[in-house]
Coordinates of C-alpha atoms in Angstrom, one line a residue:
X1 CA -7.3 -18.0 0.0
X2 CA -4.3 -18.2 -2.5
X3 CA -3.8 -15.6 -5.5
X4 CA -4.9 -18.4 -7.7
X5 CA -8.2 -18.4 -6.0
X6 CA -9.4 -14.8 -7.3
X7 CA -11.5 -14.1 -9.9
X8 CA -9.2 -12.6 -13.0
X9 CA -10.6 -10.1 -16.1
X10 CA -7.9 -11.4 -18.4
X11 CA -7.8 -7.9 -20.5
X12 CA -7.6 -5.6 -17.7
X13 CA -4.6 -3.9 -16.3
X14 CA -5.6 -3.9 -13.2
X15 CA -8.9 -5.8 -11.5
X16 CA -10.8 -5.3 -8.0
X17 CA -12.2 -8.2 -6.2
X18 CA -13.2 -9.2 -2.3
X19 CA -11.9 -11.8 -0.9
X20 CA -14.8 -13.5 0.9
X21 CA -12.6 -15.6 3.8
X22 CA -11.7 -12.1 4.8
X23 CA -15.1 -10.0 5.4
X24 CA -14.2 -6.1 4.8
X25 CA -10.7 -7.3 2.9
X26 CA -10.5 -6.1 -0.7
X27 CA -7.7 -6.2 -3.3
X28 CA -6.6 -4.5 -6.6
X29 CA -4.4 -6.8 -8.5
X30 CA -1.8 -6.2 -10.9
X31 CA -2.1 -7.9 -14.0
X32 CA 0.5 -7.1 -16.6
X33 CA 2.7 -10.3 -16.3
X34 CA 4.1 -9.8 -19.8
X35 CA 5.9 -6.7 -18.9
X36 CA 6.2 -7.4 -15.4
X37 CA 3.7 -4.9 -13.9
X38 CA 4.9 -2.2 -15.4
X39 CA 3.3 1.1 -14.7
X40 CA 1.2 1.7 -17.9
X41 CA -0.9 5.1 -18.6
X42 CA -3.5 2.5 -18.0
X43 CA -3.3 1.5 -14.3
X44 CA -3.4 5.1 -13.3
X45 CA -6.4 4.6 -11.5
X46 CA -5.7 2.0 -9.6
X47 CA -4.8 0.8 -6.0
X48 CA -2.2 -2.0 -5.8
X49 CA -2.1 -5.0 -3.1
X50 CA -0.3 -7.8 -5.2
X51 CA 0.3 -9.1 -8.9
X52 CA -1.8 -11.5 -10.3
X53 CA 1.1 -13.5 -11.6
X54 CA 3.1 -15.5 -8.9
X55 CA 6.7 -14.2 -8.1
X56 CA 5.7 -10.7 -9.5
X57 CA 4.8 -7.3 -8.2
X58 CA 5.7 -3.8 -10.1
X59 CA 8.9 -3.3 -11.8
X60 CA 8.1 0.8 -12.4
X61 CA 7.8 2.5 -15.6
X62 CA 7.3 0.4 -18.5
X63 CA 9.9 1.6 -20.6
X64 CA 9.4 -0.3 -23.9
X65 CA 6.2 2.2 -23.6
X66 CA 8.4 5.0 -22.3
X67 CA 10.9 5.3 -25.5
X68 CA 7.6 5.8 -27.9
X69 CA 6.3 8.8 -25.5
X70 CA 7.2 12.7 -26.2
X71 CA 8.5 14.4 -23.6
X72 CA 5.1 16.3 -22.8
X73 CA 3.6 12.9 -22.5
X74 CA 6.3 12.0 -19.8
X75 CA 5.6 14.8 -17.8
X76 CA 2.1 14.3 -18.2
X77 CA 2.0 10.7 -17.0
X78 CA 4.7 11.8 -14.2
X79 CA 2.0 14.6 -13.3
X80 CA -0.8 12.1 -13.2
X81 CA 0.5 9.2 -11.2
X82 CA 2.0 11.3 -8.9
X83 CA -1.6 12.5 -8.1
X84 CA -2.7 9.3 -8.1
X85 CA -0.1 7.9 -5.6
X86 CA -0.8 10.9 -3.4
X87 CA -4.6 9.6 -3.6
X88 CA -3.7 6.3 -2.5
X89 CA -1.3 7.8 0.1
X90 CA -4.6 10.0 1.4
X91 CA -6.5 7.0 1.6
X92 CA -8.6 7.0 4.6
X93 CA -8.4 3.0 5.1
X94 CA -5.6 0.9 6.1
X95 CA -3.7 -0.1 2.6
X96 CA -1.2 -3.2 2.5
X97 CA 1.6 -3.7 -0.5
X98 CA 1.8 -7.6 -0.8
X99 CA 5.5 -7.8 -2.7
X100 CA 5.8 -11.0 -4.2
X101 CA 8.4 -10.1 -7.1
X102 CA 10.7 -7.0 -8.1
X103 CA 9.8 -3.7 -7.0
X104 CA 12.3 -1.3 -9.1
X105 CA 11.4 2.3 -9.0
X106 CA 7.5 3.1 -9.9
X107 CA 6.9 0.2 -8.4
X108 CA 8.9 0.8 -4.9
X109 CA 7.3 4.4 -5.0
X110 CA 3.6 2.4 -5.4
X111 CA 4.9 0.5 -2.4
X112 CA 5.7 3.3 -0.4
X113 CA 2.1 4.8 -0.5
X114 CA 0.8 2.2 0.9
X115 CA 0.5 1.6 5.0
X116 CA 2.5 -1.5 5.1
X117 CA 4.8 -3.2 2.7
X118 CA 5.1 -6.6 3.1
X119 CA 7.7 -9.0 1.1
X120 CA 8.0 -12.9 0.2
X121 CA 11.2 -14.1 0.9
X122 CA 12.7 -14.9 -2.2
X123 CA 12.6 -11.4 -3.2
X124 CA 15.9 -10.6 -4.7
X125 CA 15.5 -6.8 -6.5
X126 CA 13.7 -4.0 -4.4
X127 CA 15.4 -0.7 -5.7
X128 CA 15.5 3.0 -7.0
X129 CA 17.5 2.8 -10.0
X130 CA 16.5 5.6 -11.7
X131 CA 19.9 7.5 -11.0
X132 CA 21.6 4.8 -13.4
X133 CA 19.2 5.8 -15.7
X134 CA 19.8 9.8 -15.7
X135 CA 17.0 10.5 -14.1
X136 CA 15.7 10.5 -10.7
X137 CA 12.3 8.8 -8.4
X138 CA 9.3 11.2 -10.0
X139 CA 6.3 9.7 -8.4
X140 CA 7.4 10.6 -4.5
X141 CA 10.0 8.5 -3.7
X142 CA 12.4 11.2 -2.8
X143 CA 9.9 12.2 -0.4
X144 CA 8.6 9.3 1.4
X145 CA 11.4 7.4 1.2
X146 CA 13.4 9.5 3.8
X147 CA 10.3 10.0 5.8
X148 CA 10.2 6.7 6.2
X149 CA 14.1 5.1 6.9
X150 CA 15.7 8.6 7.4
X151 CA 17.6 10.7 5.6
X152 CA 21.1 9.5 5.1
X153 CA 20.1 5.4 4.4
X154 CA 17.3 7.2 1.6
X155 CA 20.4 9.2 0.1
X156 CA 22.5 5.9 -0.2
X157 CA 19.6 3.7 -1.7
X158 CA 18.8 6.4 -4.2
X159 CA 21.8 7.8 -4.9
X160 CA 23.6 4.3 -5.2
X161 CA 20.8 2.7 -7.0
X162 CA 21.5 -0.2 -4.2
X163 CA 19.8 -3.5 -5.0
X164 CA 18.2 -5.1 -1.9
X165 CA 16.8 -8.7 -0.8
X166 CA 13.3 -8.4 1.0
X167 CA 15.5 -9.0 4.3
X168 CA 17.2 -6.4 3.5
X169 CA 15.0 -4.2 2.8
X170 CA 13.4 -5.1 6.2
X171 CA 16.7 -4.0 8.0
X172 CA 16.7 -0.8 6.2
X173 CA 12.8 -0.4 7.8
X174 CA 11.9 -0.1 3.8
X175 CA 10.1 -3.6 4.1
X176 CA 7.8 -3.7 7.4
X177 CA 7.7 -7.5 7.3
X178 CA 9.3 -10.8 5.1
X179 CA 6.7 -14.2 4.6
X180 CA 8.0 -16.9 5.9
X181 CA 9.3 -19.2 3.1
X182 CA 6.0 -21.6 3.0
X183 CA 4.0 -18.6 2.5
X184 CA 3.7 -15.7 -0.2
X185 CA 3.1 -12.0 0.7
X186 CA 0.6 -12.3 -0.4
X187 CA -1.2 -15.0 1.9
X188 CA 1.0 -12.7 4.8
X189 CA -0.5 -9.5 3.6
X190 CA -4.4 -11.3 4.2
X191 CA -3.0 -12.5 7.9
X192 CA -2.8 -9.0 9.0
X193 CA -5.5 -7.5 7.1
X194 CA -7.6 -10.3 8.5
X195 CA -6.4 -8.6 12.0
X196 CA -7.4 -5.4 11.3
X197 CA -11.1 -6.3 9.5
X198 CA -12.5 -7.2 13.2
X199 CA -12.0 -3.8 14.1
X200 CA -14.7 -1.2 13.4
X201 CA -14.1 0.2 10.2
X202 CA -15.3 4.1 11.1
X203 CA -12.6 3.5 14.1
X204 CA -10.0 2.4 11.3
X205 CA -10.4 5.2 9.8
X206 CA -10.7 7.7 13.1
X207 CA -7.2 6.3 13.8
X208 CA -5.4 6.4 10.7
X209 CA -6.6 9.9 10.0
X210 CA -4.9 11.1 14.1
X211 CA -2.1 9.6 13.1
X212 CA -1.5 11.2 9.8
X213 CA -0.6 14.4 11.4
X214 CA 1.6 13.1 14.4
X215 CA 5.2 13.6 12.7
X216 CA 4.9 16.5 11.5
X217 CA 2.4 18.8 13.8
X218 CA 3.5 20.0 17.0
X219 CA 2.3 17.7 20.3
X220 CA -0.6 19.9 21.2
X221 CA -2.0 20.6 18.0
X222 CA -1.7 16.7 17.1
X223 CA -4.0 15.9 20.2
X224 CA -6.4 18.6 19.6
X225 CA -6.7 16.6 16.1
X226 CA -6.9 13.2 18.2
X227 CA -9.6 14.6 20.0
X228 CA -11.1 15.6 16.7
X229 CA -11.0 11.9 15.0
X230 CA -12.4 10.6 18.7
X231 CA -15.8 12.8 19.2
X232 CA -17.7 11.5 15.7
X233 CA -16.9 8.1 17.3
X234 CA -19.0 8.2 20.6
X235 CA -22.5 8.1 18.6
X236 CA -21.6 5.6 16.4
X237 CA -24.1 2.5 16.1
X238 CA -20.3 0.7 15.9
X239 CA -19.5 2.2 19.2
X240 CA -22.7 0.7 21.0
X241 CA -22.5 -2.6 19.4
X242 CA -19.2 -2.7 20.8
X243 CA -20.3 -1.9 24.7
X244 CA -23.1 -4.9 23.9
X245 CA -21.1 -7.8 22.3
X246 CA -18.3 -6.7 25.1
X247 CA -21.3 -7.2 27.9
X248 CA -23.1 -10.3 26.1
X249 CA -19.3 -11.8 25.7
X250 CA -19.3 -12.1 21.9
X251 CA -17.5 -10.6 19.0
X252 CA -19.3 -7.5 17.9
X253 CA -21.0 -7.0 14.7
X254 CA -19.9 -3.6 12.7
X255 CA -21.8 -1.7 10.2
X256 CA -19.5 1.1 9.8
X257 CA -22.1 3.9 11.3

């Protein structure tokens, strides 16, 4: 399936849709091409996989939009889609960030929610610029940015405003993979989701939630929450379907119970 193959709602920000080669896959599409996906008050409710418009992802706050808000209104919108990005970082279910065009500072921190981030190649501007702008990342990038790469290479990105290809991104460890050059990241981002949609869906979930504390909780307590996500697991229909399509050598069938 190609981008041009999903259904579009022309007037929306922002659209849902399934993509039926991929069973379990869904994707929320960016579709402001005019201003480049720039974050609008609009999209705030919305989970982001790719643009809509070829060579596009999110280039951050839309700041045509921007000069004509008060400064309560700014703090409000920072306030709201910081919630929302901390929603879409809580996500229970595996989330991919299909970066097929610029993603300047919103639009990195958008990325950086998300489990993965994949690039196209000919990605030229991934970037915080805000400090060029006298201000600074609002919406978490200060935050998951050095989680992510470290301290000292988050200090120089931000505090530089660096530029970076998608390769280099991928050096940095900002990017977790670049498409090949006959591919978008799009059509990349459904390669590994299609991966991950064989597994059982309750077991998706089981394992990104153990994970979630494994930085940042000490060993013991971290297992006693692996243990935790595991138990719920053995009396799952899933679970048995899993012990039958392994004895009757077939690929099982998951209902998510």
């Amino acid at each position: 399936m190609t981008v041009e193959d999903a259904p579009r709602d022309t007037l929306a920000q922002a659209y849902l849709h399934k993509v039926h080669s991929h069973p379990g896959v869904y994707c929320i599409a960016l579709n402001r091409p005019k201003s480049k996906n720039a974050i609008s008050v609009q999209l705030l409710n919305v989970l982001i996989f790719y643009s809509s418009s070829p060579g596009a992802f999110c280039s951050g706050a839309d700041l045509i939009e921007r000069q004509s808000m008060a400064d309560d209104q700014v703090r409000e919108f920072l306030s709201n889609i910081r919630d929302i990005f901390n929603q879409i970082d809580s996500l229970p279910f595996p989330t991919i960030a299909a970066i097929d065009g610029p993603a300047l500072g919103g639009g990195l921190e958008l990325a950086l929610t998300c489990d993965f981030r994949i690039a196209a190649s000919d990605v030229t501007r991934i970037s915080f610029p805000e400090v060029r702008l006298g201000i600074i990342p609002g919406a978490g990038g200060t935050q998951r940015a050095p989680r992510l790469i470290g301290m000292a290479k988050a200090k120089e990105l931000i505090f530089t405003g660096r530029v970076l290809t998608a390769r280099d991104a991928k050096d940095l460890g900002l990017v977790d993979y670049v498409a090949s050059s006959s591919s978008t990241a799009f059509e990349r981002a459904l390669e590994l989701a299609k991966e991950m949609s064989w597994s059982a869906p309750l077991a998706l979930r089981a394992a990104k939630n153990a994970m979630s504390r494994s930085l940042d909780t000490p060993l013991d307590e971290a297992l006693n929450h692996e243990r935790a996500c595991y138990e719920p697991l053995l009396s799952t229909k899933d679970r048995v379907e899993a012990l039958v399509a392994f004895r009757e050598k077939r690929r099982p069938v998951f209902v998510g119970e």
